[in-house]
Coordinates of C-alpha atoms in Angstrom, one line a residue:
M1 CA -23.5 181.3 164.4
I2 CA -24.2 185.1 164.5
L3 CA -22.0 187.3 162.4
V4 CA -21.6 191.2 163.0
L5 CA -20.5 192.8 159.9
L6 CA -19.2 196.2 160.7
G7 CA -18.4 199.3 158.7
A8 CA -18.9 203.2 158.4
G9 CA -20.3 204.8 155.4
I10 CA -18.0 204.1 152.3
E11 CA -15.9 202.0 154.6
Y12 CA -18.7 199.3 154.7
S13 CA -17.9 196.8 152.0
L14 CA -19.4 193.6 153.6
A15 CA -22.8 193.4 151.9
P16 CA -21.7 190.4 149.7
L17 CA -20.4 188.5 152.8
A18 CA -23.8 189.1 154.6
E19 CA -25.7 187.9 151.6
E20 CA -23.7 184.8 151.4
A21 CA -23.7 184.2 155.2
R22 CA -27.5 184.2 155.0
R23 CA -27.5 181.8 152.1
R24 CA -25.5 179.5 154.4
G25 CA -27.9 179.6 157.2
F26 CA -26.0 182.1 159.5
T27 CA -27.4 185.2 161.2
A28 CA -25.8 188.3 159.6
I29 CA -26.4 191.7 161.2
E30 CA -25.1 194.4 159.1
V31 CA -24.0 197.4 161.2
D32 CA -23.1 200.6 159.5
M33 CA -22.1 203.4 162.0
Y34 CA -23.2 206.0 159.7
K35 CA -26.7 205.0 160.4
P36 CA -28.4 206.1 163.7
D37 CA -29.8 202.6 164.4
W38 CA -26.4 200.9 164.8
R39 CA -26.2 200.9 168.6
A40 CA -29.7 199.5 168.8
K41 CA -28.5 196.6 166.7
M42 CA -25.5 196.0 168.8
D43 CA -27.6 196.1 172.0
Q44 CA -29.4 193.0 170.8
T45 CA -26.1 191.1 170.8
H46 CA -24.5 189.3 173.7
P47 CA -20.8 189.3 174.7
K48 CA -18.8 186.4 173.3
K49 CA -21.8 185.0 171.4
F50 CA -21.1 186.7 168.0
T51 CA -18.1 186.9 165.6
L52 CA -17.2 190.3 164.3
V53 CA -16.0 191.0 160.7
T54 CA -15.0 194.7 160.0
S55 CA -14.1 196.6 156.9
Y56 CA -13.2 200.1 158.2
H57 CA -10.1 201.5 159.2
P58 CA -9.4 200.4 162.9
F59 CA -8.7 203.8 164.4
I60 CA -11.5 205.8 162.7
D61 CA -13.8 207.5 165.2
S62 CA -16.3 210.2 165.7
W63 CA -13.7 212.8 166.2
F64 CA -11.9 211.9 162.9
H65 CA -14.9 211.8 160.9
N66 CA -16.3 215.1 162.3
K67 CA -13.1 216.8 161.8
E68 CA -12.3 215.4 158.3
F69 CA -15.8 215.1 156.7
G70 CA -18.1 217.6 158.7
T71 CA -20.2 214.8 160.1
N72 CA -21.9 214.6 163.5
L73 CA -21.9 211.0 163.9
D74 CA -21.7 208.6 166.9
M75 CA -18.9 206.3 166.0
E76 CA -16.3 204.1 167.8
A77 CA -12.8 203.1 166.7
L78 CA -12.3 199.4 166.7
P79 CA -10.4 199.0 170.0
A80 CA -13.3 200.8 171.9
F81 CA -15.9 198.8 170.1
I82 CA -14.3 195.5 170.9
H83 CA -14.1 196.5 174.6
R84 CA -17.7 197.5 174.7
Y85 CA -19.3 194.8 172.8
Q86 CA -16.9 191.9 173.2
P87 CA -17.0 189.7 170.2
G88 CA -16.0 186.2 170.5
R89 CA -13.6 186.5 167.4
T90 CA -12.8 189.4 165.2
Y91 CA -11.6 189.4 161.5
F92 CA -10.9 192.2 158.9
I93 CA -11.6 192.4 155.3
P94 CA -10.2 195.8 153.6
H95 CA -12.6 198.1 151.8
D96 CA -9.7 200.0 150.2
L97 CA -7.0 198.5 147.9
T98 CA -4.8 201.7 147.7
E99 CA -4.4 201.7 151.5
P100 CA -5.8 198.7 153.3
F101 CA -4.3 200.0 156.6
K102 CA -2.8 203.3 157.5
D103 CA 0.7 203.4 158.8
D104 CA -0.3 204.2 162.2
E105 CA -2.7 201.4 162.4
I106 CA -0.3 198.5 162.2
G107 CA -0.4 198.2 166.0
A108 CA -4.1 197.3 165.7
L109 CA -3.6 194.3 163.7
S110 CA -3.1 192.2 166.8
K111 CA -6.7 192.8 167.6
F112 CA -7.8 190.5 164.8
D113 CA -7.9 186.7 164.8
A114 CA -7.2 186.8 161.0
L115 CA -6.9 189.2 158.0
F116 CA -8.5 188.3 154.8
M117 CA -6.5 190.2 152.3
P118 CA -7.0 190.6 148.4
D119 CA -3.6 189.3 147.3
G120 CA -0.5 187.6 148.5
H121 CA 1.4 191.0 148.9
H122 CA 0.5 191.2 152.5
W123 CA 2.2 188.1 153.8
Y124 CA 4.5 190.2 156.0
L125 CA 1.5 191.0 158.1
G126 CA 1.5 187.4 159.4
Q127 CA 3.9 188.5 162.2
Y128 CA 0.9 190.1 163.8
T129 CA -1.9 187.6 163.3
A130 CA -3.0 185.0 160.5
V131 CA -3.5 186.3 157.1
Y132 CA -5.5 184.6 154.2
T133 CA -5.5 185.6 150.6
V134 CA -9.2 185.4 149.4
G135 CA -9.7 188.0 146.6
W136 CA -11.5 191.2 146.5
I137 CA -14.9 191.4 148.4
K138 CA -16.4 194.3 146.2
F139 CA -16.3 192.2 143.2
A140 CA -18.3 189.3 144.8
S141 CA -21.4 191.3 144.5
T142 CA -24.4 189.7 142.6
T143 CA -25.8 193.0 141.9
S144 CA -26.1 193.9 138.2
L145 CA -26.4 197.3 136.3
P146 CA -27.0 198.1 132.7
I147 CA -24.1 198.5 130.5
R148 CA -22.7 202.0 130.0
E149 CA -19.8 203.3 127.9
L150 CA -18.5 205.8 130.7
S151 CA -18.8 205.9 134.5
F152 CA -17.2 208.5 137.0
L153 CA -16.6 207.5 140.6
P154 CA -15.2 210.9 142.1
S155 CA -13.2 210.7 145.4
E156 CA -11.9 213.3 147.8
L157 CA -15.4 214.8 147.9
P158 CA -15.2 216.3 151.5
Y159 CA -12.6 218.5 149.9
Y160 CA -14.8 219.9 147.3
I161 CA -17.8 220.2 149.6
R162 CA -15.5 222.4 151.9
H163 CA -14.2 224.6 149.0
G164 CA -17.7 224.9 147.3
R165 CA -19.2 223.6 144.1
A166 CA -17.2 225.8 142.0
S167 CA -14.1 223.9 143.2
F168 CA -15.6 220.5 141.8
L169 CA -16.5 222.2 138.5
R170 CA -13.0 223.6 138.1
A171 CA -11.7 220.1 138.6
F172 CA -13.9 218.1 136.5
E173 CA -15.9 220.3 134.1
P174 CA -14.3 218.6 131.0
V175 CA -15.2 215.1 132.4
L176 CA -18.7 216.2 133.2
Q177 CA -19.1 217.5 129.6
L178 CA -18.8 213.7 128.5
K179 CA -21.9 213.1 130.5
P180 CA -20.7 210.0 132.5
R181 CA -22.8 207.9 134.9
I182 CA -21.8 209.1 138.4
K183 CA -22.0 207.8 141.8
L184 CA -21.4 210.2 144.7
Q185 CA -20.3 209.2 148.3
P186 CA -22.9 210.1 151.1
F187 CA -21.0 212.9 152.8
P188 CA -22.8 215.9 154.4
G189 CA -23.3 218.6 151.8
I190 CA -23.1 216.4 148.9
E191 CA -26.3 217.8 147.5
E192 CA -24.5 220.9 146.2
I193 CA -22.2 218.7 144.1
E194 CA -25.2 216.7 142.8
K195 CA -26.7 220.1 141.6
V196 CA -23.5 220.6 139.5
I197 CA -23.7 217.3 137.9
G198 CA -27.4 217.6 137.2
D199 CA -26.7 220.7 135.3
F200 CA -24.6 218.7 132.8
G201 CA -27.4 216.1 132.3
C202 CA -25.3 213.2 133.8
E203 CA -26.9 210.1 135.1
V204 CA -26.5 210.2 138.9
L205 CA -26.8 206.9 140.6
P206 CA -28.2 206.5 144.1
R207 CA -25.4 207.1 146.9
D208 CA -25.5 203.5 147.9
A209 CA -25.2 202.0 144.4
D210 CA -22.8 199.1 144.5
G211 CA -19.4 200.3 143.4
G212 CA -18.2 196.8 142.2
A213 CA -21.3 196.5 140.1
I214 CA -20.5 199.9 138.4
L215 CA -17.0 198.8 137.5
K216 CA -18.1 195.4 136.0
S217 CA -20.8 197.3 133.8
S218 CA -18.6 200.1 132.4
K219 CA -16.5 200.1 129.3
I220 CA -14.4 203.1 130.6
M221 CA -14.0 204.2 134.1
I222 CA -12.9 207.6 135.4
S223 CA -11.6 208.4 139.1
N224 CA -9.3 210.9 140.6
G225 CA -6.9 211.3 143.5
I226 CA -5.4 208.0 144.8
S227 CA -8.8 206.2 145.1
S228 CA -8.9 202.6 145.5
V229 CA -11.2 202.7 142.3
N230 CA -8.1 203.0 140.2
L231 CA -6.6 199.7 141.6
E232 CA -9.9 198.0 141.1
M233 CA -10.0 199.0 137.5
A234 CA -6.6 197.6 137.1
L235 CA -7.9 194.3 138.7
L236 CA -10.7 194.0 136.1
G237 CA -8.8 195.1 133.2
V238 CA -11.3 198.0 132.6
T239 CA -9.9 200.8 130.5
G240 CA -9.6 203.6 133.0
F241 CA -8.4 207.1 133.6
C242 CA -7.4 209.1 136.8
V243 CA -7.8 212.7 136.9
E244 CA -5.1 215.0 138.3
D245 CA -7.3 216.8 140.6
G246 CA -4.9 219.0 142.7
V247 CA -5.9 217.4 145.9
H248 CA -2.9 215.0 145.7
P249 CA 0.4 215.8 143.9
K250 CA 0.6 214.3 140.5
E251 CA 3.8 212.6 141.6
E252 CA 1.9 210.8 144.2
Q253 CA -0.6 209.6 141.7
I254 CA 2.0 208.4 139.2
R255 CA 3.8 206.6 142.0
H256 CA 0.5 204.8 142.9
F257 CA -0.8 204.1 139.3
G258 CA 1.9 205.1 136.7
R259 CA 2.9 201.6 135.9
I260 CA -0.6 200.1 135.5
P261 CA -1.0 199.5 131.6
N262 CA -4.7 200.0 131.4
I263 CA -4.8 203.4 133.5
G264 CA -4.0 206.8 132.0
I265 CA -3.3 209.8 134.2
G266 CA -3.8 213.3 133.1
S267 CA -5.7 216.5 133.6
A268 CA -9.4 216.8 133.1
Q269 CA -9.0 218.2 129.8
E270 CA -6.4 215.3 128.8
V271 CA -8.8 212.7 130.1
Q272 CA -11.7 214.3 128.1
R273 CA -9.5 213.9 125.0
L274 CA -8.3 210.3 125.7
V275 CA -11.8 209.1 126.6
K276 CA -13.2 210.5 123.3
E277 CA -10.4 208.8 121.4
A278 CA -11.2 205.4 123.2
L279 CA -14.9 205.8 122.6
D280 CA -14.2 206.2 119.0
G281 CA -12.4 203.0 118.7
D282 CA -14.2 199.7 117.7
D283 CA -12.7 197.3 120.2
L284 CA -14.0 198.7 123.4
V285 CA -15.8 196.1 125.5
V286 CA -16.9 195.4 129.2
A287 CA -13.9 193.5 130.8
P288 CA -14.8 190.0 131.8
N289 CA -14.8 189.7 135.6
Q290 CA -12.2 187.1 136.3
V291 CA -11.6 188.3 139.9
T292 CA -13.0 186.0 142.5
F293 CA -13.6 186.1 146.4
D294 CA -13.0 182.9 148.3
F295 CA -16.1 182.6 150.4
D296 CA -15.3 179.0 151.2
L297 CA -12.1 179.9 152.8
V298 CA -13.5 182.6 154.7
F299 CA -16.2 180.5 156.3
E300 CA -13.9 177.8 157.0
V301 CA -11.8 180.2 159.0
I302 CA -14.4 181.9 161.0
T303 CA -16.1 178.7 161.8
G304 CA -12.9 177.0 162.9
A305 CA -12.8 174.4 160.1
A306 CA -9.6 175.7 158.4
A307 CA -6.2 174.5 159.5
P308 CA -4.6 177.0 161.8
R309 CA -1.8 179.2 160.7

């Protein structure tokens, strides 16, 4: 079987599936539409001769990325991709826990033969196609990183790139003063933000560093906005803090994360204080990774061995 694993930049989260597919003897072609060679990879496939698994929002295309993120990319929304390359079957694994689908993408669900969702809360999507609960793909990575007391995965970076490095500094200077380990997303213009971080002596990870591995190797995590990272912290049981960054209203952040016991929400100054208090404690440990991903069920479904739903 030939698997094409499709995504775009930060919306590609299928590397663990590619690794497992190859271990099981399948051909896995990883296609990231942020990379210029993706059409050359697809030109080597044949209609109806491959199975597609995708992790990006199905209606995201060149126009959207160019408008929102300032990119100049050759991308296709999922319906156009399916029409052009004609996979035999198509499956979806979300890259985002906060917003697996946008509201206007519900109509696209019928394009999939099945959805592989992280938990049982998405049962109602079964009116569009088959739904399987398989766990969270990002925690299936076998990548390991050194243990760190504090890591920061900032989101909403296109906003700060558009408004200049000073806007990032205004939002997060108290956090940067803590010298966390940081990973930035690979958006055009991110170099200016990297310079700000470097001025504080923070450890900057490669832009393609494994986000799941960062969470699993951190005693405390910081994020902002309504990033999926906040829910990933909750899943792992990692002590986490979400910075009120002004991009999203505080009320929206509280609505998403306010009831999660291991996540605190506050201004950058408040988060700095809370992190210092947590680091001064004597019971801070890396949370055990008890979140699994059901590779067996995924491969039973895509090979046709699973009972139909």
